[in-house]
Each structure stands twice: as C-alpha cells, then as structure tokens.
PDB file of N, CA and C in Angstrom:
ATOM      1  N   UNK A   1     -68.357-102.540 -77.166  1.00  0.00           N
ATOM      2  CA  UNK A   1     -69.034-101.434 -76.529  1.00  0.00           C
ATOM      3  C   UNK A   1     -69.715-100.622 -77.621  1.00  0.00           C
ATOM      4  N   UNK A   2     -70.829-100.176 -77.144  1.00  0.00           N
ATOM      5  CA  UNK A   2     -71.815 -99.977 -78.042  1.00  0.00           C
ATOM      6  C   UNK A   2     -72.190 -98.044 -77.787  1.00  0.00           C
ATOM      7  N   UNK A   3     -71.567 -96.844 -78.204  1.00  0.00           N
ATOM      8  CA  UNK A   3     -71.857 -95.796 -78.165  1.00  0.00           C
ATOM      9  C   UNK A   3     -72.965 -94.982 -78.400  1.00  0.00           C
ATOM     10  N   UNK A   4     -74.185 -94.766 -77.732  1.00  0.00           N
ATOM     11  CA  UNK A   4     -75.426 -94.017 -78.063  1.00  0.00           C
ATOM     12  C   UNK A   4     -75.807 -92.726 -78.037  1.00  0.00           C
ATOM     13  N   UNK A   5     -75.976 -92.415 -79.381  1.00  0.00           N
ATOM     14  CA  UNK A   5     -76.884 -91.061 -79.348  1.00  0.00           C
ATOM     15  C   UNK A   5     -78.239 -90.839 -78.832  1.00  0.00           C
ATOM     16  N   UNK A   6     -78.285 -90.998 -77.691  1.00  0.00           N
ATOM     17  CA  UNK A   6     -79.992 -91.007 -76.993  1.00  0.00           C
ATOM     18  C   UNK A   6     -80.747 -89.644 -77.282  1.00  0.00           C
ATOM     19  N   UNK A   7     -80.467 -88.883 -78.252  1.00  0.00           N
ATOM     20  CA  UNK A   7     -81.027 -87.795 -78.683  1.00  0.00           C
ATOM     21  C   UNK A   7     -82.094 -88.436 -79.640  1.00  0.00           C
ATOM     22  N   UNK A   8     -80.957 -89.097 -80.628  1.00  0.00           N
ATOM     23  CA  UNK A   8     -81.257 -89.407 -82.043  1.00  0.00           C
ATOM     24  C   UNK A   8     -81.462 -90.783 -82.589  1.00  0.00           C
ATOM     25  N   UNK A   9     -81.397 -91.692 -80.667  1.00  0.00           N
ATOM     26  CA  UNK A   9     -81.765 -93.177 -80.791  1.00  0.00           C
ATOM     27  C   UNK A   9     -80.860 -94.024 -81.971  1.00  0.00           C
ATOM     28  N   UNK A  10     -79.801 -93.544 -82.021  1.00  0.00           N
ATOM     29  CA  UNK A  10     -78.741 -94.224 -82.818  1.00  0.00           C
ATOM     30  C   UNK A  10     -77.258 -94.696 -82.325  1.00  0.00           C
ATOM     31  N   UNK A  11     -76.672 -95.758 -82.772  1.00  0.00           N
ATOM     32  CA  UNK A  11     -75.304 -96.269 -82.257  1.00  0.00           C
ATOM     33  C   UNK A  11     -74.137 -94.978 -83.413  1.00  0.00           C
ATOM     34  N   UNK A  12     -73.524 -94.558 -82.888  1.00  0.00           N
ATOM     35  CA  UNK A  12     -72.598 -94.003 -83.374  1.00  0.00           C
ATOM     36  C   UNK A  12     -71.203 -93.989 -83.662  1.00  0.00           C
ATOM     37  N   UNK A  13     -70.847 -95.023 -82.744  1.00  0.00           N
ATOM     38  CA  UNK A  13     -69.576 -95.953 -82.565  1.00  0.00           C
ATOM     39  C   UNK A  13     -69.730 -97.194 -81.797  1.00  0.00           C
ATOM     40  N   UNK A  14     -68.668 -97.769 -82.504  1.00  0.00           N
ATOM     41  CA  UNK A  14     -69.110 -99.133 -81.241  1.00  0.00           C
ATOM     42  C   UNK A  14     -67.111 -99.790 -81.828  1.00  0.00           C
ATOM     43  N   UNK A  15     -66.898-100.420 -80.669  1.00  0.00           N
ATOM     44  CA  UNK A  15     -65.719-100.729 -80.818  1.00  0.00           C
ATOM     45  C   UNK A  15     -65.384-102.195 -79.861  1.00  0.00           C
ATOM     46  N   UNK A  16     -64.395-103.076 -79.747  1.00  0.00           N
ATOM     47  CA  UNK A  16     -64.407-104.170 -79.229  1.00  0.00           C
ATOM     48  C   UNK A  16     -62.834-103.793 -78.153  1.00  0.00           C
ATOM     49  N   UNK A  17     -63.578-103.971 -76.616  1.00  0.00           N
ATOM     50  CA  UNK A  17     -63.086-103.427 -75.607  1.00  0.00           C
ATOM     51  C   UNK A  17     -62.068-104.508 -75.026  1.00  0.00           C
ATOM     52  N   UNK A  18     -62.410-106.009 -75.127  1.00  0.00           N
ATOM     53  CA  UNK A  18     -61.962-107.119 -74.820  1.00  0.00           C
ATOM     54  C   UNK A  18     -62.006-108.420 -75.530  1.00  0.00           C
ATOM     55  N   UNK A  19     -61.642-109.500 -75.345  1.00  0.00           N
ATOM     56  CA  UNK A  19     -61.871-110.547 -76.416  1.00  0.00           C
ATOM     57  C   UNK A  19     -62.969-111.651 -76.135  1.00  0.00           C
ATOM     58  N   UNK A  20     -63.445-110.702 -74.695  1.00  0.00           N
ATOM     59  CA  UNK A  20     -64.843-112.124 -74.524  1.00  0.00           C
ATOM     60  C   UNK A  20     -65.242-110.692 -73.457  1.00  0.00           C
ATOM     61  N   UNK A  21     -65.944-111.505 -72.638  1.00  0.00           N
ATOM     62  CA  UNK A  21     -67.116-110.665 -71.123  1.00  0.00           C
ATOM     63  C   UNK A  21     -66.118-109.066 -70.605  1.00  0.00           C
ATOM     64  N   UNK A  22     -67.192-107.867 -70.742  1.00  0.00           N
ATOM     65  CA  UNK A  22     -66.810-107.060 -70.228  1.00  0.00           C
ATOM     66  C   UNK A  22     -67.957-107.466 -68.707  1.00  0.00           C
ATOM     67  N   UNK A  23     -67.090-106.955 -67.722  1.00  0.00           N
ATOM     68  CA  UNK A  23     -67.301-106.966 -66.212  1.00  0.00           C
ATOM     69  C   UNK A  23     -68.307-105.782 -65.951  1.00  0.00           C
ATOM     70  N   UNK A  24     -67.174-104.798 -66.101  1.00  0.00           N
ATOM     71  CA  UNK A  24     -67.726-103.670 -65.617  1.00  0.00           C
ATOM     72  C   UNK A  24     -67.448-102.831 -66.626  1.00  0.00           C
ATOM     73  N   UNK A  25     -68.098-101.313 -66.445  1.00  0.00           N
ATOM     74  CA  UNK A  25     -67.595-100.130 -67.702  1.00  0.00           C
ATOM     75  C   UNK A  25     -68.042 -99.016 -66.525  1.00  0.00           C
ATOM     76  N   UNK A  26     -67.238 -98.094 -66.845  1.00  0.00           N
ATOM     77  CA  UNK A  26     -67.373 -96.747 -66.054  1.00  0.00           C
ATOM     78  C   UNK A  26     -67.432 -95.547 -66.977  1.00  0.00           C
ATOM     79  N   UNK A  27     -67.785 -94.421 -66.528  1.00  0.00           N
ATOM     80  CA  UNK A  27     -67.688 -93.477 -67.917  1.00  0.00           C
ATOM     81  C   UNK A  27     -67.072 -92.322 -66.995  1.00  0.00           C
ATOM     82  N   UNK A  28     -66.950 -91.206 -67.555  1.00  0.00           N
ATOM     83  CA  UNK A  28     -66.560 -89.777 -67.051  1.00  0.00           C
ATOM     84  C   UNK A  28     -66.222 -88.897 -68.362  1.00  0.00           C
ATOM     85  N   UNK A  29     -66.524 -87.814 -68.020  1.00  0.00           N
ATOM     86  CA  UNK A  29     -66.431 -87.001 -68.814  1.00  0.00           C
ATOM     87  C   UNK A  29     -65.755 -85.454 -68.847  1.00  0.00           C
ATOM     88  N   UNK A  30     -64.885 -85.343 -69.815  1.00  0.00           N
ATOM     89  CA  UNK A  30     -63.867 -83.727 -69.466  1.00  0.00           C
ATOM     90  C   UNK A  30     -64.151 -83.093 -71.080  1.00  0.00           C
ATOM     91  N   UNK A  31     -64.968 -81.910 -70.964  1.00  0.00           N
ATOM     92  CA  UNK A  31     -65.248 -80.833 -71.878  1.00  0.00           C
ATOM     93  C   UNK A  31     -66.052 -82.037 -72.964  1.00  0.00           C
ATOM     94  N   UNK A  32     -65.140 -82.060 -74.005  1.00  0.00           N
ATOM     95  CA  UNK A  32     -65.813 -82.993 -75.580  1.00  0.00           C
ATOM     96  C   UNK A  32     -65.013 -84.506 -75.313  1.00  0.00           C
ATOM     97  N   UNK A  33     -64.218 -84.880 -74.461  1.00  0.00           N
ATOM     98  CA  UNK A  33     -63.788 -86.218 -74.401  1.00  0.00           C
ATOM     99  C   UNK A  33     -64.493 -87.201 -73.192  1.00  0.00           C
ATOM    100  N   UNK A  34     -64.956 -88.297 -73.866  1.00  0.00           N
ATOM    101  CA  UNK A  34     -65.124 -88.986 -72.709  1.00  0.00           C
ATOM    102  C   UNK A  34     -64.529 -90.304 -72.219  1.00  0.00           C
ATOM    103  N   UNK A  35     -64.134 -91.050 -71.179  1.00  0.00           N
ATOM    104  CA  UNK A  35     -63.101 -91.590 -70.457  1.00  0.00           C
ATOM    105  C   UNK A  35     -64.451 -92.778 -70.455  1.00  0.00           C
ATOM    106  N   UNK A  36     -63.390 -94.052 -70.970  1.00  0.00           N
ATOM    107  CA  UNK A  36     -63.990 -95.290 -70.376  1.00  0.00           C
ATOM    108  C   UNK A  36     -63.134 -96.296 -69.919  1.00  0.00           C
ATOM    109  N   UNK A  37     -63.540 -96.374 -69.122  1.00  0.00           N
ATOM    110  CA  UNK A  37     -62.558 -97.733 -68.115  1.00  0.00           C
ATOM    111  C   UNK A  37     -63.272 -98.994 -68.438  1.00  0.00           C
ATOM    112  N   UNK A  38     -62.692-100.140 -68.292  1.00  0.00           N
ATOM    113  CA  UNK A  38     -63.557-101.276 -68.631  1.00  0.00           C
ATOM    114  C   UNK A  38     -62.703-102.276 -67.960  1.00  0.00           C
ATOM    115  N   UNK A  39     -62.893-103.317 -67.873  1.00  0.00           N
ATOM    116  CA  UNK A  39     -62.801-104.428 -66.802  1.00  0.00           C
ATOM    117  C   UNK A  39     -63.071-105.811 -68.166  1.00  0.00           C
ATOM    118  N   UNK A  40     -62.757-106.673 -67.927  1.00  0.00           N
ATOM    119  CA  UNK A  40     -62.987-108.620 -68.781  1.00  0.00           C
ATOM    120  C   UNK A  40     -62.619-109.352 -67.999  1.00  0.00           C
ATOM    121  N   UNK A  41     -62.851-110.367 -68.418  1.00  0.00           N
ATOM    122  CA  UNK A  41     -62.874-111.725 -67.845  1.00  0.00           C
ATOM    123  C   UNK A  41     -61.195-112.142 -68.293  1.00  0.00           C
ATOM    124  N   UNK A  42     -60.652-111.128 -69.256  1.00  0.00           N
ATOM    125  CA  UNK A  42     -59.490-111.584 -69.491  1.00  0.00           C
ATOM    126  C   UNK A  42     -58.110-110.833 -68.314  1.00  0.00           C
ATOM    127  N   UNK A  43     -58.847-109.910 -67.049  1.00  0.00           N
ATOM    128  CA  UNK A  43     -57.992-109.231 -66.244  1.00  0.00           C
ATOM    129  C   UNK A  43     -57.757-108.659 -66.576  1.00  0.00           C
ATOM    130  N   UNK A  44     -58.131-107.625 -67.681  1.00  0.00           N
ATOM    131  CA  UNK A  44     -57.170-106.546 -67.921  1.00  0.00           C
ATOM    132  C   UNK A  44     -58.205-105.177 -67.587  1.00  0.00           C
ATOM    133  N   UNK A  45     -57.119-104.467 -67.152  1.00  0.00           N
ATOM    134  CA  UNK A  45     -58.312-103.005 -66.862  1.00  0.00           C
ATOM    135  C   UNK A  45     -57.560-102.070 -68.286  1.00  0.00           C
ATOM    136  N   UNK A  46     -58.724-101.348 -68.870  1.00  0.00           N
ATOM    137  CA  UNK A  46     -58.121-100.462 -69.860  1.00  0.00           C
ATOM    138  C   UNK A  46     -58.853 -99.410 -70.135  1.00  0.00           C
ATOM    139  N   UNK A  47     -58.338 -98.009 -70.367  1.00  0.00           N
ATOM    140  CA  UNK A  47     -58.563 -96.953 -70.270  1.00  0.00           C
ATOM    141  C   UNK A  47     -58.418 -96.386 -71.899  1.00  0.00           C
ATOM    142  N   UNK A  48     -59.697 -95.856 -72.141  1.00  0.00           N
ATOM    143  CA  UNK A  48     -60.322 -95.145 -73.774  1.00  0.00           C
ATOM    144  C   UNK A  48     -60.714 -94.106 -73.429  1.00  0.00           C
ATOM    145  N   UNK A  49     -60.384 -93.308 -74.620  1.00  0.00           N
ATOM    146  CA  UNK A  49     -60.641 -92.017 -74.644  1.00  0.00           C
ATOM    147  C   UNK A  49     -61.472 -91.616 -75.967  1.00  0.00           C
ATOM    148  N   UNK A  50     -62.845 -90.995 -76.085  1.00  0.00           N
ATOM    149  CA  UNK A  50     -63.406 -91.007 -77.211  1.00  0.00           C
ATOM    150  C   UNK A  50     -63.775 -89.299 -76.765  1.00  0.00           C
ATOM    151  N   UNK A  51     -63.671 -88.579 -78.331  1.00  0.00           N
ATOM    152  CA  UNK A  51     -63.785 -87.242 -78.315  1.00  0.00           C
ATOM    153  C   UNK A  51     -64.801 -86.717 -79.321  1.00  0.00           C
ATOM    154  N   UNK A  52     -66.011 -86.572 -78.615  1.00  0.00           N
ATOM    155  CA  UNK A  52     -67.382 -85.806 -79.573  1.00  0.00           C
ATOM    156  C   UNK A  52     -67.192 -84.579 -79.631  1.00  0.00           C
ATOM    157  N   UNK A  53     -66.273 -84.097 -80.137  1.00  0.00           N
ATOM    158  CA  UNK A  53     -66.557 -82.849 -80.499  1.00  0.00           C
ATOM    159  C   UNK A  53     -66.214 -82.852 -82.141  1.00  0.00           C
ATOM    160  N   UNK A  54     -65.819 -83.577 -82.696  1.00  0.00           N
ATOM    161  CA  UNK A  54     -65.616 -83.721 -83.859  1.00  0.00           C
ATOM    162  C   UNK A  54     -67.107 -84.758 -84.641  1.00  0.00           C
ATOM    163  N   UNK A  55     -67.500 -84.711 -85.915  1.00  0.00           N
ATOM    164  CA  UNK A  55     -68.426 -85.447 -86.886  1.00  0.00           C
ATOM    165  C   UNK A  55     -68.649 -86.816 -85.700  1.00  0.00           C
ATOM    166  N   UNK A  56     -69.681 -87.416 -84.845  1.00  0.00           N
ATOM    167  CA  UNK A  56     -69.083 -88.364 -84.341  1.00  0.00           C
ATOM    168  C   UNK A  56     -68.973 -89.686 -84.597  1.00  0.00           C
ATOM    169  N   UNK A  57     -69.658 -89.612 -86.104  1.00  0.00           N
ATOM    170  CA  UNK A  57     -69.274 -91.164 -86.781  1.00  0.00           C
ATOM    171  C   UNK A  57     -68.002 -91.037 -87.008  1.00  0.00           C
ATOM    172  N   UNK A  58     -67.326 -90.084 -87.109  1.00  0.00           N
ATOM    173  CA  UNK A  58     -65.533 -90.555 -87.600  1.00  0.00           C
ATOM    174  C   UNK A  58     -64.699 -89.952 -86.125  1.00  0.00           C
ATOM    175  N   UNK A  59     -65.371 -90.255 -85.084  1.00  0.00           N
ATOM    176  CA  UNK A  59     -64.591 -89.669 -84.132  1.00  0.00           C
ATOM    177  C   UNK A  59     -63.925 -91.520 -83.684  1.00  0.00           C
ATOM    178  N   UNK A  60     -62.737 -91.428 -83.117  1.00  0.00           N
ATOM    179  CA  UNK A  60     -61.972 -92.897 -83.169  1.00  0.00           C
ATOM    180  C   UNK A  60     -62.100 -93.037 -81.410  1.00  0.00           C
ATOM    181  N   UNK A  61     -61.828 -94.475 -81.250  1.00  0.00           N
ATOM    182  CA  UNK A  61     -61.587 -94.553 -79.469  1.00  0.00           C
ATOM    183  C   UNK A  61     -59.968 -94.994 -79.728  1.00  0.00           C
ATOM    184  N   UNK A  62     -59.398 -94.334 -78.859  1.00  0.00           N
ATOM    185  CA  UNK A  62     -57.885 -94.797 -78.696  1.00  0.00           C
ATOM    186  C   UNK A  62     -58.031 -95.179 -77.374  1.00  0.00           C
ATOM    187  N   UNK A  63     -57.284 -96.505 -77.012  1.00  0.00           N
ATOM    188  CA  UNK A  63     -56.490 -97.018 -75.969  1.00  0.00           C
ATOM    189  C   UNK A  63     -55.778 -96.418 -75.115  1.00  0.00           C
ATOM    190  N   UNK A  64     -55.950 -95.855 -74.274  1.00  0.00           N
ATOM    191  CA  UNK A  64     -54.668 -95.264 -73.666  1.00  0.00           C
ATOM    192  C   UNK A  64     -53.771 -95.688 -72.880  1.00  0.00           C
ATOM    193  N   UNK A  65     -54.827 -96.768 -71.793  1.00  0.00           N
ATOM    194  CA  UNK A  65     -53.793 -97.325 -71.154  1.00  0.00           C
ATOM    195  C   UNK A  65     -54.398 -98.586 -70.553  1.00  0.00           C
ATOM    196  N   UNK A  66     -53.275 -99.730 -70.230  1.00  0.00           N
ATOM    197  CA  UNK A  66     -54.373-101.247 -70.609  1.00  0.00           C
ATOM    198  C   UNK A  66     -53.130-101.579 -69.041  1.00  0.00           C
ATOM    199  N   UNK A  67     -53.551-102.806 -68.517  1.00  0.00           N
ATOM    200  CA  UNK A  67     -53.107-103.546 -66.851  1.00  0.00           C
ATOM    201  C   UNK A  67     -53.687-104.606 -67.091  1.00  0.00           C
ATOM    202  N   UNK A  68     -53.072-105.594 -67.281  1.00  0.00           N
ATOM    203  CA  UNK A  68     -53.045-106.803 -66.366  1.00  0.00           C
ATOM    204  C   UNK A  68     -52.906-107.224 -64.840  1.00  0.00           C
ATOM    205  N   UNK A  69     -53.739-107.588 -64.376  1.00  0.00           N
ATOM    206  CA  UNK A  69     -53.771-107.839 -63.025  1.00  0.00           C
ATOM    207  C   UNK A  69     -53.870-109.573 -62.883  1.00  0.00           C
ATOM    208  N   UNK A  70     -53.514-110.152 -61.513  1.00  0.00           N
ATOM    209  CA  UNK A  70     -53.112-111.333 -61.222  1.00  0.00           C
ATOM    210  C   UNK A  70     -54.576-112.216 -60.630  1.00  0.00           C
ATOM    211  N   UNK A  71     -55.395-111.050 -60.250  1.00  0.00           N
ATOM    212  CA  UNK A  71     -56.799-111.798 -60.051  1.00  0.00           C
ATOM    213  C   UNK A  71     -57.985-111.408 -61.163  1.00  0.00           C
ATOM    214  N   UNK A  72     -58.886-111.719 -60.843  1.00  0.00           N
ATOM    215  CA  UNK A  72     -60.289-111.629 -61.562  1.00  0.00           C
ATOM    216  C   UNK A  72     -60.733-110.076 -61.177  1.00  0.00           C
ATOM    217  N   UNK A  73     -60.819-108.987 -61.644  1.00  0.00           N
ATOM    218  CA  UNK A  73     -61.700-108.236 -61.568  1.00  0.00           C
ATOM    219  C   UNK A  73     -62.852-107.841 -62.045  1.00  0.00           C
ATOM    220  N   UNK A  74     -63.983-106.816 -60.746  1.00  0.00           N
ATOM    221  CA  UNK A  74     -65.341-107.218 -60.968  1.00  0.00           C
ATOM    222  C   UNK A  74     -65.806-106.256 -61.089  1.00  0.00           C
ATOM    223  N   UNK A  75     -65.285-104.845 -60.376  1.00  0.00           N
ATOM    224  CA  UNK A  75     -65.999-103.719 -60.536  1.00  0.00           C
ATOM    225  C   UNK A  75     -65.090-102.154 -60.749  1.00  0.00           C
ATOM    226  N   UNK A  76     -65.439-101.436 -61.555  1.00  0.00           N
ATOM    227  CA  UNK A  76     -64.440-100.326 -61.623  1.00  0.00           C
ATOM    228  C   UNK A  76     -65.610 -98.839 -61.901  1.00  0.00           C
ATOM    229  N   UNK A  77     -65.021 -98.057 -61.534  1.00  0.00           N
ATOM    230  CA  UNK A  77     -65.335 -96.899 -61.200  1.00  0.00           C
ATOM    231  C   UNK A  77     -64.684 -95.681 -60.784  1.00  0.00           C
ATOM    232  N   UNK A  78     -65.430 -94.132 -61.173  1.00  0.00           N
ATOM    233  CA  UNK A  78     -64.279 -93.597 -61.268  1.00  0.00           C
ATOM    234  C   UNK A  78     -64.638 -92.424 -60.063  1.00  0.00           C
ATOM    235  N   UNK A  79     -64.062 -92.100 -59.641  1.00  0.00           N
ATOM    236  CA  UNK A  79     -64.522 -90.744 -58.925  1.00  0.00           C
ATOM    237  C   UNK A  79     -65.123 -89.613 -59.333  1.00  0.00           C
ATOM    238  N   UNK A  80     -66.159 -88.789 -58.190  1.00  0.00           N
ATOM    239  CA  UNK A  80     -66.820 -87.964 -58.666  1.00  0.00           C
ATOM    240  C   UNK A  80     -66.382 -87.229 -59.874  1.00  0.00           C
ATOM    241  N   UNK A  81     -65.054 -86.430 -59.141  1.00  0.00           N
ATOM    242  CA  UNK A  81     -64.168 -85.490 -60.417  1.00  0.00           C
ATOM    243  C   UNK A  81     -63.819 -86.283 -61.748  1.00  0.00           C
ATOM    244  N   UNK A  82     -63.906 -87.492 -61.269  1.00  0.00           N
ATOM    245  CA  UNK A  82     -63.279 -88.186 -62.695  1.00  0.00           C
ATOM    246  C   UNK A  82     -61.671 -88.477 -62.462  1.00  0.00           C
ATOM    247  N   UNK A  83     -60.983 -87.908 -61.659  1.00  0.00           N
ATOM    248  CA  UNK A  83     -59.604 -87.859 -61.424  1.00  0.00           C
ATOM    249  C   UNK A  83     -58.852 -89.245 -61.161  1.00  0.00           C
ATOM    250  N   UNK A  84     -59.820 -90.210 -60.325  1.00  0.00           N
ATOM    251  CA  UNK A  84     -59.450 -91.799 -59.864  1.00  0.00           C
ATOM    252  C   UNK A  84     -60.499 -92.353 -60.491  1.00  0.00           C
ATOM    253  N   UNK A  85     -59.444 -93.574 -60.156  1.00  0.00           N
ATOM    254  CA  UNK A  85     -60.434 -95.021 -60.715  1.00  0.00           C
ATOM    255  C   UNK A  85     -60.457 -95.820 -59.806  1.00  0.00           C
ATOM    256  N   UNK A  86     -61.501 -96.655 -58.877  1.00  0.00           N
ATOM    257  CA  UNK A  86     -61.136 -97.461 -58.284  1.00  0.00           C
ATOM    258  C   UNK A  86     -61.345 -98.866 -58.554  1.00  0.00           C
ATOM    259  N   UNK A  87     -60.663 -99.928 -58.631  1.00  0.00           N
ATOM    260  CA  UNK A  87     -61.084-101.250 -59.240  1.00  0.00           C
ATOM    261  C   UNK A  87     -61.323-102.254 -58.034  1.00  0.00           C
ATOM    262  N   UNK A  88     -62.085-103.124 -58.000  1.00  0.00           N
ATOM    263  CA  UNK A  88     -62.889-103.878 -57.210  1.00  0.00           C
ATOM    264  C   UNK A  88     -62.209-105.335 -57.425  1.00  0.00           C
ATOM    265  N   UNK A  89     -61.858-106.431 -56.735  1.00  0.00           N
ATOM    266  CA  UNK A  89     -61.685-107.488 -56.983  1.00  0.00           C
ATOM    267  C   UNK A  89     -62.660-108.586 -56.157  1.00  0.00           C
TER     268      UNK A  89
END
C-alpha cells in the first residue's frame, strides 16, 4: 500500500499489507490517525492504523488487528462514522 501526499504529489509511506493481491482497502479517518482495513487473496482481514500528525516520513503503520476467515473475501468497508466495518464475501 502506497500512501499519498496529493498536495505535494509524493508517496510518503508505503508498507506491505499482504503477501500477494489486496482485494479491497477502505480508509476512515479520526482527528491525525487514519484507519485502513484491507482484505487478500490470502483471507485475512486486517486493521492499520497510521498517524499524520507527526514528520510523516517517520510516521509508522502498526497492525492492529488481523482475521482469518474460512472463505474468500471481496469487499470491505467501513461506515459513515467510521465505527463498523462491513466485509463482503
């Protein structure tokens, strides 16, 4: 996953979300952190948290929380508020 400064037309982070095909990616956003959900071909749904409020070349994505599921999922998304996620199979 590839992080853009569309101000300044530059990648600013980029980090490796899965070990082959991301599906889907969702975003949301609370104050300076923003929430990414992501979806692979490997079943797993996993939840990152990246925080621009700090320099944002040294700002880090942490993992927060990763699922294995028993089928293929295709689509994920989060609610207006940001509060849910819903995943698609």
């Amino acid at each position: 996953i590839y992080i853009w400064n569309t101000e300044y037309n530059e990648v600013i982070k980029s980090f490796i979300a899965h070990s082959n095909s991301i599906y889907s990616l969702a975003v949301t956003r609370e104050n300076s952190n923003y929430y990414f959900a992501t979806i692979g071909n490997d079943r797993y749904l996993r939840l990152w948290r990246y925080n621009s409020l700090n320099d944002n070349h040294n700002s880090e994505v942490y993992l927060l929380a990763e699922r294995k599921f028993q089928h293929e999922l295709r689509k994920v998304k989060f609610s207006y508020d940001g509060i849910y996620l819903a995943v698609a199979t």
